């Protein structure tokens, strides 16, 4: 992604190896932390190493591994939390309870801004588009930076897989619909960071993903 004003660094956090992602604007060195599920010292070390100033926290959805320590980080850095979509209120309200079950610290909160389909969020001079992509959770959103052909898709799509839908409020049919109607139109060349595992491209998934390849969906 040279010659683009956006840079991203993955910081795996929690025992579930969630891809907390530091995204920054190279022109202003302002950054957003996406999905700070836990391991705050590791996140802060990455911020320091990148030499950026965090101006906000963005959340794709309300699961514990993505949102567990969003509130403590927001307080420590004195920055707002934007996202997810309000339909994930269910998950944010039970972060403490889920944290106890998973052995992760979970702090209940309400974001400073709920996000909706068609919204935009800024990071320094960058503007990212917000898409509401329900299915894994009802209030899941993804972030897309069109000039860089880059997306942070949380637990919607993975390299070789898709988000699980067996948890409360999950809906597999809706998830596939979100991928086909919200992600694919962003373009095959789109590079994405998923919530877990390795980055990939939409082209690669449309060719090889056993759940959502063009061949799988036309079968
Ligand atoms: Zn999740
Ligand atoms: Zn996850």
Tab-separated table of C-alpha atoms and ligand atoms in Angstrom:
chain	number	residue	atom	x	y	z
A	1	UNK	CA	0.000	0.000	0.000
A	2	UNK	CA	2.814	2.427	-0.802
A	3	UNK	CA	1.757	5.778	-2.255
A	4	UNK	CA	-1.468	5.708	-0.290
A	5	UNK	CA	-2.058	7.951	2.705
A	6	UNK	CA	-3.370	5.052	4.827
A	7	UNK	CA	-1.292	2.580	6.783
A	8	UNK	CA	-2.431	-0.294	8.976
A	9	UNK	CA	-0.726	-2.530	11.531
A	10	UNK	CA	-2.251	-5.650	13.055
A	11	UNK	CA	-1.900	-6.164	16.804
A	12	UNK	CA	-3.172	-9.632	17.794
A	13	UNK	CA	-4.909	-9.359	21.184
A	14	UNK	CA	-6.511	-11.697	23.723
A	15	UNK	CA	-6.158	-15.473	23.861
A	16	UNK	CA	-8.436	-15.605	20.786
A	17	UNK	CA	-5.814	-13.722	18.701
A	18	UNK	CA	-8.169	-11.014	17.581
A	19	UNK	CA	-6.735	-8.637	14.973
A	20	UNK	CA	-6.867	-5.305	16.747
A	21	UNK	CA	-5.787	-2.909	13.985
A	22	UNK	CA	-4.027	0.426	14.196
A	23	UNK	CA	-4.993	2.511	11.151
A	24	UNK	CA	-3.351	5.855	10.540
A	25	UNK	CA	-3.169	8.770	8.156
A	26	UNK	CA	0.434	9.263	7.045
A	27	UNK	CA	-0.164	12.945	6.277
A	28	UNK	CA	-1.202	13.837	9.837
A	29	UNK	CA	0.023	10.777	11.792
A	30	UNK	CA	-3.413	10.670	13.440
A	31	UNK	CA	-4.670	7.146	14.129
A	32	UNK	CA	-7.647	5.028	15.112
A	33	UNK	CA	-7.506	1.810	17.121
A	34	UNK	CA	-10.008	-0.645	15.654
A	35	UNK	CA	-11.360	-3.309	18.018
A	36	UNK	CA	-9.225	-3.064	21.179
A	37	UNK	CA	-10.476	-6.304	22.716
A	38	UNK	CA	-7.732	-6.493	25.320
A	39	UNK	CA	-3.960	-6.468	25.919
A	40	UNK	CA	-3.818	-2.683	26.204
A	41	UNK	CA	-0.046	-2.570	26.914
A	42	UNK	CA	0.555	-4.321	23.584
A	43	UNK	CA	-1.725	-1.846	21.772
A	44	UNK	CA	-0.035	1.145	23.400
A	45	UNK	CA	3.399	-0.215	22.467
A	46	UNK	CA	2.289	-0.462	18.819
A	47	UNK	CA	0.997	3.118	18.941
A	48	UNK	CA	4.332	4.256	20.332
A	49	UNK	CA	6.279	2.313	17.724
A	50	UNK	CA	4.239	3.799	14.865
A	51	UNK	CA	4.753	7.276	16.301
A	52	UNK	CA	1.112	8.197	15.848
A	53	UNK	CA	-1.494	10.047	17.918
A	54	UNK	CA	-4.679	8.071	18.539
A	55	UNK	CA	-7.727	10.264	18.031
A	56	UNK	CA	-10.502	7.663	18.291
A	57	UNK	CA	-11.506	4.048	18.780
A	58	UNK	CA	-13.566	2.327	16.087
A	59	UNK	CA	-15.545	-0.863	16.715
A	60	UNK	CA	-16.765	-3.371	14.123
A	61	UNK	CA	-19.028	-5.201	16.588
A	62	UNK	CA	-19.698	-5.799	20.250
A	63	UNK	CA	-18.115	-9.197	20.905
A	64	UNK	CA	-15.828	-9.421	23.929
A	65	UNK	CA	-12.625	-10.111	21.956
A	66	UNK	CA	-13.225	-6.926	19.915
A	67	UNK	CA	-14.765	-4.528	22.423
A	68	UNK	CA	-13.804	-5.822	25.883
A	69	UNK	CA	-11.298	-3.096	26.738
A	70	UNK	CA	-12.545	-0.311	24.458
A	71	UNK	CA	-13.808	1.737	27.400
A	72	UNK	CA	-10.624	1.600	29.524
A	73	UNK	CA	-8.533	2.509	26.445
A	74	UNK	CA	-10.878	5.390	25.583
A	75	UNK	CA	-10.559	6.711	29.133
A	76	UNK	CA	-6.809	6.328	29.223
A	77	UNK	CA	-6.316	8.154	25.904
A	78	UNK	CA	-9.272	10.546	26.373
A	79	UNK	CA	-10.694	9.684	22.928
A	80	UNK	CA	-14.231	8.856	21.744
A	81	UNK	CA	-15.574	5.455	20.717
A	82	UNK	CA	-17.393	5.248	17.355
A	83	UNK	CA	-19.370	2.146	16.439
A	84	UNK	CA	-20.677	-0.398	16.178
A	85	UNK	CA	-24.284	-0.138	14.892
A	86	UNK	CA	-26.885	0.259	17.625
A	87	UNK	CA	-28.191	-3.266	16.988
A	88	UNK	CA	-25.133	-4.502	18.945
A	89	UNK	CA	-26.335	-2.857	22.162
A	90	UNK	CA	-27.195	-6.417	23.273
A	91	UNK	CA	-23.502	-7.417	23.204
A	92	UNK	CA	-22.050	-4.220	24.686
A	93	UNK	CA	-24.400	-4.547	27.664
A	94	UNK	CA	-23.061	-8.003	28.538
A	95	UNK	CA	-19.305	-7.407	28.118
A	96	UNK	CA	-18.657	-7.855	31.843
A	97	UNK	CA	-20.562	-11.135	31.970
A	98	UNK	CA	-18.946	-12.448	28.749
A	99	UNK	CA	-15.557	-11.333	30.032
A	100	UNK	CA	-15.962	-13.471	33.133
A	101	UNK	CA	-16.915	-16.463	30.975
A	102	UNK	CA	-13.961	-16.015	28.609
A	103	UNK	CA	-11.379	-14.947	31.179
A	104	UNK	CA	-11.020	-11.599	29.412
A	105	UNK	CA	-11.570	-8.202	30.998
A	106	UNK	CA	-14.865	-6.792	29.740
A	107	UNK	CA	-16.134	-3.315	30.560
A	108	UNK	CA	-19.721	-2.320	29.702
A	109	UNK	CA	-20.176	1.029	27.917
A	110	UNK	CA	-22.182	2.945	25.340
A	111	UNK	CA	-20.207	4.381	22.407
A	112	UNK	CA	-20.014	8.129	21.858
A	113	UNK	CA	-21.428	7.540	18.388
A	114	UNK	CA	-23.463	4.648	16.990
A	115	UNK	CA	-22.776	4.023	13.300
A	116	UNK	CA	-25.238	3.320	10.498
A	117	UNK	CA	-24.987	2.217	6.882
A	118	UNK	CA	-23.812	5.121	4.733
A	119	UNK	CA	-22.024	6.948	7.562
A	120	UNK	CA	-18.401	7.997	7.259
A	121	UNK	CA	-15.678	8.106	9.910
A	122	UNK	CA	-12.491	10.144	9.715
A	123	UNK	CA	-8.926	9.332	10.762
A	124	UNK	CA	-6.778	12.422	10.311
A	125	UNK	CA	-7.363	13.436	6.667
A	126	UNK	CA	-8.748	10.021	5.720
A	127	UNK	CA	-12.453	9.351	5.239
A	128	UNK	CA	-13.665	5.766	5.572
A	129	UNK	CA	-17.110	4.584	4.545
A	130	UNK	CA	-19.218	2.594	7.000
A	131	UNK	CA	-21.317	-0.352	5.878
A	132	UNK	CA	-23.801	-2.149	8.127
A	133	UNK	CA	-23.127	-5.880	7.634
A	134	UNK	CA	-25.395	-7.932	9.931
A	135	UNK	CA	-25.215	-11.719	10.228
A	136	UNK	CA	-22.311	-12.495	12.597
A	137	UNK	CA	-23.897	-9.967	14.955
A	138	UNK	CA	-26.926	-7.794	14.214
A	139	UNK	CA	-24.987	-4.554	14.605
A	140	UNK	CA	-21.745	-5.432	12.811
A	141	UNK	CA	-20.176	-2.740	10.615
A	142	UNK	CA	-17.130	-2.667	8.346
A	143	UNK	CA	-14.831	0.221	7.429
A	144	UNK	CA	-13.724	0.877	3.839
A	145	UNK	CA	-11.167	3.341	2.508
A	146	UNK	CA	-11.914	3.569	-1.194
A	147	UNK	CA	-8.722	5.376	-2.357
A	148	UNK	CA	-6.572	2.628	-0.770
A	149	UNK	CA	-8.928	-0.203	-1.698
A	150	UNK	CA	-8.683	-1.309	1.913
A	151	UNK	CA	-11.293	-2.664	4.300
A	152	UNK	CA	-11.386	-3.753	7.938
A	153	UNK	CA	-14.166	-6.342	7.973
A	154	UNK	CA	-14.113	-7.713	11.538
A	155	UNK	CA	-15.755	-11.119	11.817
A	156	UNK	CA	-17.771	-10.924	8.570
A	157	UNK	CA	-15.226	-12.555	6.257
A	158	UNK	CA	-11.962	-14.413	6.836
A	159	UNK	CA	-9.319	-15.879	4.585
A	160	UNK	CA	-11.030	-19.144	3.642
A	161	UNK	CA	-14.015	-18.760	5.954
A	162	UNK	CA	-16.862	-16.545	7.163
A	163	UNK	CA	-18.028	-15.385	10.583
A	164	UNK	CA	-19.743	-17.867	12.882
A	165	UNK	CA	-23.497	-17.436	13.206
A	166	UNK	CA	-24.285	-19.910	16.000
A	167	UNK	CA	-24.082	-17.243	18.724
A	168	UNK	CA	-27.183	-15.319	19.897
A	169	UNK	CA	-28.667	-13.126	17.126
A	170	UNK	CA	-26.440	-14.733	14.473
A	171	UNK	CA	-27.975	-15.333	11.037
A	172	UNK	CA	-26.023	-17.210	8.358
A	173	UNK	CA	-28.266	-16.253	5.440
A	174	UNK	CA	-28.027	-12.597	6.419
A	175	UNK	CA	-24.231	-12.880	6.743
A	176	UNK	CA	-23.859	-14.253	3.210
A	177	UNK	CA	-26.175	-11.513	1.945
A	178	UNK	CA	-24.001	-8.878	3.688
A	179	UNK	CA	-20.884	-10.266	2.006
A	180	UNK	CA	-22.461	-10.395	-1.458
A	181	UNK	CA	-24.342	-7.079	-1.342
A	182	UNK	CA	-21.988	-4.921	0.780
A	183	UNK	CA	-18.455	-6.335	0.404
A	184	UNK	CA	-18.225	-7.619	-3.174
A	185	UNK	CA	-19.404	-4.336	-4.752
A	186	UNK	CA	-16.327	-2.639	-3.222
A	187	UNK	CA	-14.241	-4.430	-5.847
A	188	UNK	CA	-12.195	-7.604	-6.276
A	189	UNK	CA	-8.917	-5.776	-5.738
A	190	UNK	CA	-9.968	-4.792	-2.209
A	191	UNK	CA	-7.440	-5.925	0.418
A	192	UNK	CA	-8.990	-6.680	3.791
A	193	UNK	CA	-7.948	-7.297	7.358
A	194	UNK	CA	-10.308	-9.752	9.065
A	195	UNK	CA	-11.012	-10.040	12.769
A	196	UNK	CA	-8.889	-13.192	13.004
A	197	UNK	CA	-6.195	-14.763	10.830
A	198	UNK	CA	-4.368	-13.474	7.794
A	199	UNK	CA	-5.279	-10.561	5.494
A	200	UNK	CA	-6.600	-11.438	2.050
A	201	UNK	CA	-8.368	-9.892	-0.942
A	202	UNK	CA	-11.956	-10.154	-2.114
A	203	UNK	CA	-10.674	-11.630	-5.402
A	204	UNK	CA	-8.947	-14.430	-3.507
A	205	UNK	CA	-12.077	-15.216	-1.492
A	206	UNK	CA	-14.351	-15.092	-4.533
A	207	UNK	CA	-12.051	-17.660	-6.129
A	208	UNK	CA	-11.272	-19.941	-3.178
A	209	UNK	CA	-13.531	-19.409	-0.150
A	210	UNK	CA	-15.650	-22.546	0.288
A	211	UNK	CA	-18.558	-20.540	1.752
A	212	UNK	CA	-18.720	-17.513	-0.547
A	213	UNK	CA	-16.712	-18.229	-3.688
A	214	UNK	CA	-18.629	-17.438	-6.881
A	215	UNK	CA	-18.731	-21.187	-7.530
A	216	UNK	CA	-20.061	-22.029	-4.041
A	217	UNK	CA	-22.806	-19.417	-4.295
A	218	UNK	CA	-23.931	-20.456	-7.759
A	219	UNK	CA	-24.140	-24.139	-6.802
B	1	LIG	ZN1	-17.251	-11.690	16.695
B	2	LIG	ZN1	-13.804	-12.113	16.846
